[in-house]
Short mmCIF file of C-alpha atoms in Angstrom, two decimals:
data_model
loop_
_atom_site.label_atom_id
_atom_site.label_comp_id
_atom_site.label_asym_id
_atom_site.label_seq_id
_atom_site.Cartn_x
_atom_site.Cartn_y
_atom_site.Cartn_z
CA MET A 1 34.29 185.64 174.41
CA LEU A 2 33.47 182.24 176.02
CA LYS A 3 33.26 179.11 173.93
CA LEU A 4 32.09 176.01 175.06
CA TYR A 5 30.88 172.19 174.31
CA SER A 6 27.53 171.38 174.68
CA ASN A 7 28.31 169.31 177.70
CA GLN A 8 29.54 172.44 179.47
CA LEU A 9 26.87 174.65 178.30
CA ALA A 10 25.07 173.20 181.65
CA ALA A 11 27.68 174.78 184.03
CA GLN A 12 27.62 178.08 182.64
CA LEU A 13 23.87 178.55 182.72
CA ASP A 14 23.90 177.82 186.89
CA LYS A 15 26.31 180.91 186.85
CA GLN A 16 24.61 183.29 184.83
CA LEU A 17 22.52 183.83 181.91
CA ALA A 18 24.27 185.74 179.05
CA PRO A 19 22.81 188.00 176.76
CA VAL A 20 23.99 185.92 173.59
CA TYR A 21 23.77 182.50 172.91
CA LEU A 22 25.52 181.42 169.43
CA VAL A 23 24.52 177.57 169.35
CA PHE A 24 25.99 176.14 166.28
CA GLY A 25 26.60 172.01 164.88
CA GLU A 26 25.28 169.32 163.02
CA GLU A 27 24.29 167.10 165.46
CA PRO A 28 20.79 167.58 166.24
CA LEU A 29 20.29 166.28 169.62
CA GLN A 30 23.19 168.32 171.08
CA LYS A 31 21.95 171.29 169.31
CA GLN A 32 18.27 170.72 170.87
CA GLU A 33 19.14 170.00 174.04
CA SER A 34 21.20 173.21 174.29
CA LEU A 35 18.53 175.01 173.34
CA ASP A 36 16.24 173.65 175.91
CA LEU A 37 18.78 174.17 178.47
CA ILE A 38 18.73 177.79 177.25
CA ARG A 39 14.85 178.42 177.30
CA LYS A 40 14.60 176.52 181.07
CA LYS A 41 17.20 179.13 182.43
CA ALA A 42 15.79 181.74 180.31
CA ARG A 43 12.06 181.08 181.78
CA THR A 44 13.53 181.06 185.62
CA GLN A 45 15.13 184.24 185.29
CA GLY A 46 11.69 185.74 184.44
CA PHE A 47 11.84 185.74 180.23
CA ASP A 48 8.64 184.51 180.07
CA GLU A 49 7.93 185.40 176.39
CA ARG A 50 9.75 183.45 173.59
CA LEU A 51 9.80 184.15 170.09
CA SER A 52 11.43 181.95 167.24
CA PHE A 53 11.99 182.84 163.74
CA GLN A 54 13.66 181.14 160.68
CA TRP A 55 15.69 182.71 158.08
CA ASP A 56 14.01 181.23 155.02
CA PRO A 57 12.62 182.45 151.57
CA GLN A 58 9.50 183.88 153.47
CA PHE A 59 11.95 185.60 156.12
CA ASN A 60 11.86 189.64 156.39
CA TRP A 61 14.23 191.05 158.22
CA SER A 62 12.24 194.29 158.69
CA ASP A 63 9.62 192.46 160.62
CA PHE A 64 12.08 190.74 162.94
CA LEU A 65 14.05 193.79 163.84
CA LEU A 66 10.55 195.60 164.07
CA GLU A 67 9.37 193.09 166.79
CA LEU A 68 12.90 192.91 168.25
CA ASN A 69 12.31 196.24 169.21
CA ASN A 70 8.58 195.83 170.18
CA LEU A 71 8.82 196.35 173.93
CA SER A 72 5.71 193.98 175.22
CA LEU A 73 3.87 195.25 178.55
CA PHE A 74 2.68 191.91 179.32
CA ALA A 75 6.16 190.10 179.17
CA PRO A 76 8.98 192.76 179.02
CA ARG A 77 11.34 190.19 179.15
CA ARG A 78 11.81 188.15 176.43
CA LEU A 79 13.64 185.32 174.55
CA PHE A 80 14.36 185.91 170.85
CA GLU A 81 15.51 182.81 168.51
CA LEU A 82 16.81 183.24 164.90
CA GLU A 83 17.65 179.72 162.91
CA LEU A 84 19.94 180.97 160.40
CA PRO A 85 20.46 179.01 156.80
CA ALA A 86 23.31 176.82 155.95
CA LYS A 87 24.07 179.69 153.83
CA LEU A 88 23.28 182.94 154.21
CA PRO A 89 21.47 185.15 151.63
CA ALA A 90 23.43 188.40 149.83
CA GLY A 91 23.36 191.14 152.41
CA ALA A 92 22.32 189.29 155.52
CA ALA A 93 25.96 189.71 156.97
CA ASP A 94 25.34 193.45 156.77
CA GLN A 95 21.69 192.91 158.64
CA LEU A 96 23.28 190.71 161.51
CA LYS A 97 26.04 193.30 162.42
CA GLN A 98 22.98 195.46 163.71
CA LEU A 99 21.94 193.07 166.10
CA THR A 100 24.75 194.62 168.33
CA GLN A 101 22.87 197.65 168.91
CA GLN A 102 19.68 195.88 169.89
CA LEU A 103 20.96 194.13 172.73
CA HIS A 104 19.41 195.26 176.31
CA PRO A 105 19.11 193.58 179.85
CA ASP A 106 15.51 192.51 179.19
CA LEU A 107 16.56 190.62 175.65
CA VAL A 108 18.27 187.18 175.21
CA LEU A 109 19.17 186.35 171.77
CA VAL A 110 20.19 183.05 170.29
CA LEU A 111 21.43 182.44 167.04
CA HIS A 112 21.48 178.83 166.01
CA ALA A 113 22.34 176.82 162.65
CA ASN A 114 22.42 172.91 161.60
CA LYS A 115 25.88 173.58 160.66
CA ASN A 116 29.26 174.22 162.36
CA ALA A 117 30.15 177.73 163.28
CA THR A 118 33.60 177.93 161.20
CA GLU A 119 32.34 180.00 158.55
CA PHE A 120 30.08 181.89 160.45
CA ALA A 121 32.93 182.32 163.03
CA ARG A 122 35.19 184.84 159.90
CA SER A 123 32.32 187.12 160.18
CA SER A 124 32.31 190.27 161.91
CA TRP A 125 28.59 190.34 162.82
CA PHE A 126 29.70 186.74 164.34
CA LYS A 127 32.91 187.81 166.31
CA GLN A 128 30.80 191.11 167.54
CA LEU A 129 28.07 188.74 168.94
CA ALA A 130 30.35 186.30 169.80
CA GLU A 131 32.25 189.01 172.43
CA GLN A 132 28.80 190.06 174.17
CA GLY A 133 27.92 186.10 175.18
CA VAL A 134 28.31 182.53 174.65
CA GLN A 135 29.48 180.27 171.60
CA VAL A 136 28.22 176.42 172.10
CA GLN A 137 29.58 174.29 169.72
CA PHE A 138 29.42 170.26 169.05
CA TYR A 139 30.31 168.18 166.38
CA PRO A 140 29.37 164.31 165.35
CA LEU A 141 30.78 161.89 168.23
CA ASP A 142 33.56 159.66 167.27
CA ASP A 143 33.28 155.54 168.22
CA GLN A 144 35.08 156.13 171.91
CA GLN A 145 33.26 159.31 172.36
CA PHE A 146 30.10 157.80 171.43
CA ALA A 147 30.56 155.10 173.83
CA ARG A 148 31.39 157.35 176.56
CA TRP A 149 28.28 159.49 175.89
CA LEU A 150 26.49 156.16 176.04
CA GLN A 151 27.58 155.27 179.30
CA GLN A 152 27.11 158.83 181.02
CA ARG A 153 23.87 158.87 179.42
CA ALA A 154 22.97 155.50 181.00
CA SER A 155 23.87 156.18 184.44
CA SER A 156 22.14 159.81 184.17
CA MET A 157 18.69 157.48 183.64
CA LYS A 158 20.05 155.12 186.06
CA VAL A 159 19.90 152.27 183.94
CA GLN A 160 22.85 150.05 184.33
CA LEU A 161 24.50 148.60 180.90
CA SER A 162 27.54 146.05 181.09
CA PRO A 163 30.34 146.90 178.70
CA ASP A 164 28.96 144.37 176.19
CA ALA A 165 25.58 145.88 176.46
CA ILE A 166 27.37 149.51 175.65
CA THR A 167 29.17 147.83 172.60
CA LEU A 168 25.86 146.33 170.94
CA LEU A 169 23.89 149.91 171.53
CA GLN A 170 26.90 151.54 170.24
CA HIS A 171 27.19 149.15 167.26
CA HIS A 172 23.33 149.72 166.56
CA CYS A 173 22.74 153.63 167.01
CA ALA A 174 26.31 154.32 165.78
CA GLY A 175 26.22 158.16 164.46
CA ASN A 176 22.70 158.36 165.87
CA LEU A 177 22.48 160.37 169.26
CA LEU A 178 18.69 160.63 169.14
CA ALA A 179 17.83 157.00 168.37
CA ALA A 180 20.07 155.73 171.21
CA ALA A 181 18.55 158.35 173.23
CA GLN A 182 14.99 157.05 172.69
CA GLU A 183 16.42 153.21 173.23
CA LEU A 184 17.53 154.37 176.42
CA GLU A 185 14.43 155.75 177.64
CA LYS A 186 12.28 153.05 176.47
CA ILE A 187 14.84 150.72 178.63
CA ALA A 188 14.49 153.13 181.27
CA LEU A 189 10.43 152.61 181.09
CA THR A 190 10.65 149.06 181.23
CA ASP A 191 12.08 149.52 185.33
CA GLN A 192 14.46 146.96 184.47
CA GLN A 193 16.42 146.18 187.79
CA GLY A 194 20.01 145.30 187.69
CA ARG A 195 22.69 145.33 185.28
CA ILE A 196 21.35 144.71 181.51
CA ASP A 197 23.78 142.45 179.45
CA ALA A 198 23.95 142.47 175.78
CA ALA A 199 21.92 139.10 175.45
CA LEU A 200 19.20 141.36 177.20
CA LEU A 201 19.29 144.62 175.47
CA GLU A 202 19.28 142.92 172.21
CA GLN A 203 15.06 142.42 172.93
CA PHE A 204 14.73 145.88 173.60
CA LEU A 205 16.79 147.36 170.48
CA ALA A 206 15.54 147.82 166.78
CA ASP A 207 18.60 148.47 164.19
CA GLN A 208 18.62 152.40 164.24
CA SER A 209 22.11 152.91 162.88
CA HIS A 210 22.73 156.04 160.88
CA TYR A 211 26.06 156.29 159.09
CA SER A 212 27.71 158.76 157.28
CA VAL A 213 30.24 157.76 153.97
CA PHE A 214 33.07 159.02 156.36
CA GLN A 215 32.19 156.60 159.07
CA LEU A 216 32.53 153.67 156.63
CA VAL A 217 35.71 155.14 155.66
CA ASP A 218 37.06 155.00 159.12
CA ALA A 219 35.94 151.63 159.56
CA LEU A 220 38.13 150.65 156.39
CA LEU A 221 41.13 152.58 156.99
CA GLN A 222 41.47 150.18 160.33
CA GLY A 223 40.68 147.12 158.49
CA GLN A 224 37.36 146.45 160.59
CA GLY A 225 35.68 144.17 157.79
CA ASN A 226 32.69 142.84 159.47
CA GLU A 227 31.86 146.72 160.74
CA ALA A 228 32.59 148.36 157.42
CA LEU A 229 29.92 145.69 155.56
CA HIS A 230 27.70 146.88 158.55
CA ARG A 231 28.10 150.22 157.55
CA LEU A 232 27.46 149.71 154.28
CA HIS A 233 24.76 147.47 154.41
CA ARG A 234 23.04 150.65 156.89
CA LEU A 235 24.27 153.56 154.18
CA LEU A 236 22.49 151.29 151.30
CA LEU A 237 19.39 150.88 153.37
CA GLN A 238 19.39 155.27 154.04
CA ASP A 239 19.50 155.25 150.10
CA THR A 240 22.78 156.59 149.78
CA GLU A 241 23.81 156.88 146.47
CA PRO A 242 26.34 154.08 145.05
CA VAL A 243 28.38 156.64 143.12
CA ILE A 244 28.75 158.94 146.59
CA ILE A 245 30.16 155.75 148.24
CA ALA A 246 32.55 154.63 145.06
CA TRP A 247 33.92 158.08 144.64
CA GLN A 248 34.76 158.53 148.40
CA LEU A 249 36.55 155.11 148.50
CA GLN A 250 38.46 155.81 144.91
CA LYS A 251 39.28 159.47 146.82
CA GLU A 252 40.65 157.18 150.07
CA ILE A 253 42.54 154.89 148.02
CA GLN A 254 44.34 157.68 145.81
CA THR A 255 45.46 159.41 149.34
CA LEU A 256 46.80 155.93 150.21
CA LEU A 257 48.72 156.02 147.06
CA GLN A 258 49.90 159.45 147.42
CA MET A 259 51.24 158.22 151.30
CA HIS A 260 52.95 155.35 149.94
CA LEU A 261 54.87 157.64 147.37
CA ALA A 262 55.48 160.58 150.07
CA GLN A 263 57.12 157.75 151.89
CA GLN A 264 58.87 156.37 149.31
CA GLN A 265 60.52 159.78 148.85
CA GLY A 266 61.41 160.55 152.44
CA LEU A 267 58.85 163.25 152.57
CA PRO A 268 57.93 164.29 156.33
CA MET A 269 54.55 162.55 157.11
CA ALA A 270 53.53 166.04 159.09
CA GLU A 271 53.40 168.14 155.63
CA PHE A 272 51.78 164.99 153.84
CA PHE A 273 48.79 165.39 156.50
CA LYS A 274 48.60 168.95 156.26
CA LYS A 275 48.51 169.29 152.71
CA HIS A 276 45.51 166.66 152.63
CA GLY A 277 43.63 167.93 155.62
CA ILE A 278 44.11 164.88 157.65
CA TRP A 279 43.45 165.77 161.19
CA PRO A 280 46.10 163.96 163.97
CA LYS A 281 43.54 161.82 165.38
CA ARG A 282 42.93 160.19 162.46
CA GLN A 283 46.43 159.84 161.51
CA PRO A 284 46.70 156.82 162.94
CA MET A 285 44.37 155.18 160.83
CA TYR A 286 45.86 156.37 157.87
CA HIS A 287 49.45 154.41 158.76
CA SER A 288 47.58 151.66 159.57
CA ALA A 289 46.29 151.56 156.17
CA VAL A 290 49.30 152.00 154.61
CA ALA A 291 51.01 149.37 156.41
CA ARG A 292 48.28 146.76 155.50
CA LEU A 293 47.19 147.90 151.97
CA PRO A 294 50.61 147.20 149.49
CA GLN A 295 50.94 150.03 146.70
CA LYS A 296 50.39 147.29 144.01
CA TRP A 297 47.09 146.49 145.51
CA LEU A 298 45.88 149.82 145.97
CA SER A 299 46.41 149.99 142.09
CA TYR A 300 44.51 147.28 141.74
CA CYS A 301 41.79 148.65 144.00
CA ILE A 302 41.36 151.75 141.52
CA ALA A 303 41.23 149.94 138.57
CA GLU A 304 37.91 147.37 140.06
CA LEU A 305 36.61 150.69 140.80
CA ALA A 306 36.85 152.13 137.48
CA ALA A 307 34.90 148.97 136.30
CA PHE A 308 32.51 149.35 138.37
CA ASP A 309 32.14 152.92 137.66
CA ARG A 310 31.87 151.94 133.92
CA ALA A 311 29.22 149.03 134.67
CA PHE A 312 27.26 151.82 136.70
CA LYS A 313 26.95 154.19 134.25
CA THR A 314 26.40 151.99 131.46
CA GLY A 315 23.10 150.42 133.24
CA PHE A 316 24.99 146.92 132.87
CA LEU A 317 25.63 146.28 136.83
CA ALA A 318 23.70 143.41 137.97
CA ASP A 319 23.94 143.72 141.49
CA GLN A 320 24.88 146.88 142.72
CA ASP A 321 25.19 145.97 146.41
CA LEU A 322 27.00 143.05 145.74
CA ALA A 323 29.69 145.09 143.87
CA LEU A 324 30.00 147.87 146.45
CA ALA A 325 30.52 144.81 149.26
CA HIS A 326 33.10 143.34 147.17
CA LEU A 327 35.06 146.87 146.89
CA VAL A 328 34.85 147.57 150.96
CA SER A 329 36.26 143.84 151.20
CA LEU A 330 38.89 144.98 148.50
CA PHE A 331 39.73 147.85 151.20
CA VAL A 332 40.16 145.81 153.90
CA CYS A 333 43.14 143.65 153.58
CA PRO A 334 44.71 141.69 150.07
CA VAL A 335 42.61 139.00 149.06
CA PRO A 336 42.90 136.35 146.22
CA LYS A 337 41.74 137.51 142.98
CA VAL A 338 38.92 135.09 142.20
CA PHE A 339 36.44 137.61 141.41
CA SER A 340 37.17 140.50 139.68
CA LEU A 341 34.62 143.35 138.38
CA GLN A 342 37.14 144.22 135.47
CA GLN A 343 36.61 140.54 133.85
CA ILE A 344 32.91 140.55 134.45
CA TYR A 345 32.49 143.99 132.84
CA GLY A 346 35.49 144.51 130.98
CA HIS A 347 38.59 147.20 130.84
CA ASP A 348 39.27 150.34 129.42
#
């Protein structure tokens, strides 16, 4: 089995075209470009007919299998693509096991899904197909990876961006590679000569930021107040439910409270992080947050979140955006308690 990240796929395709490709991940641009690379290579190898199927409620396995075995007189070499749902229906795993018997030199099979391969990889059908081909995996990029991606992408398009322009573009498009690629394409079309700095870049940019609640949490754990408020603003523009944001804040504060307690009891932090599923690269964020936010302050934040929850559920919350911004600011660092949701909306 060969397991690759999306940026390694082109080099593999230059060597040979595998009979099977398993392309799984939640980042749409990397997924689309991986599929495009496979299609392009297949065409150069004489796989002139491409058939695409989607496993939706109307999908019929028997029809798919019949088409798979239906040799074409006009295009004997064919590329078959099957997009899987995030959750396979009952019996699908047994059906997918049949695919290993269908492989032959005039067929390239591509299975893909808008989901990481973690759950699929446990299945015997996935393991059997992976042994015959290549697994392509990719994940949403963190801030450092995204900055490197922007620099490499800009260079490949002959767009020269200064470091402050890279930072600005990252700020505006964080978490949305497709938007960043589109912005770079627009800049390239202007045929701008020389290096582009942040001031010039602002003329081209529209705010395309697309964030997840988890990216908001990352900014908060690192004490990045302005960035956290920007990400909160974008989340609200994306119509993210306020209760989802508040629930995630409460979950993280409870984790930090438990981390405080574990430290007081002298428990090994490695065991704590393993128990709570906190990856090594994120552990410094939690250390930073615990050092910055005392246990008593975190308990106060929990009480403020409870007041928010009561006011939201009873319909008495006057300005939910302002209340969420208040909660976010509390998470960054302790501040004087001149404004309190508990005072406004009462205690339990």
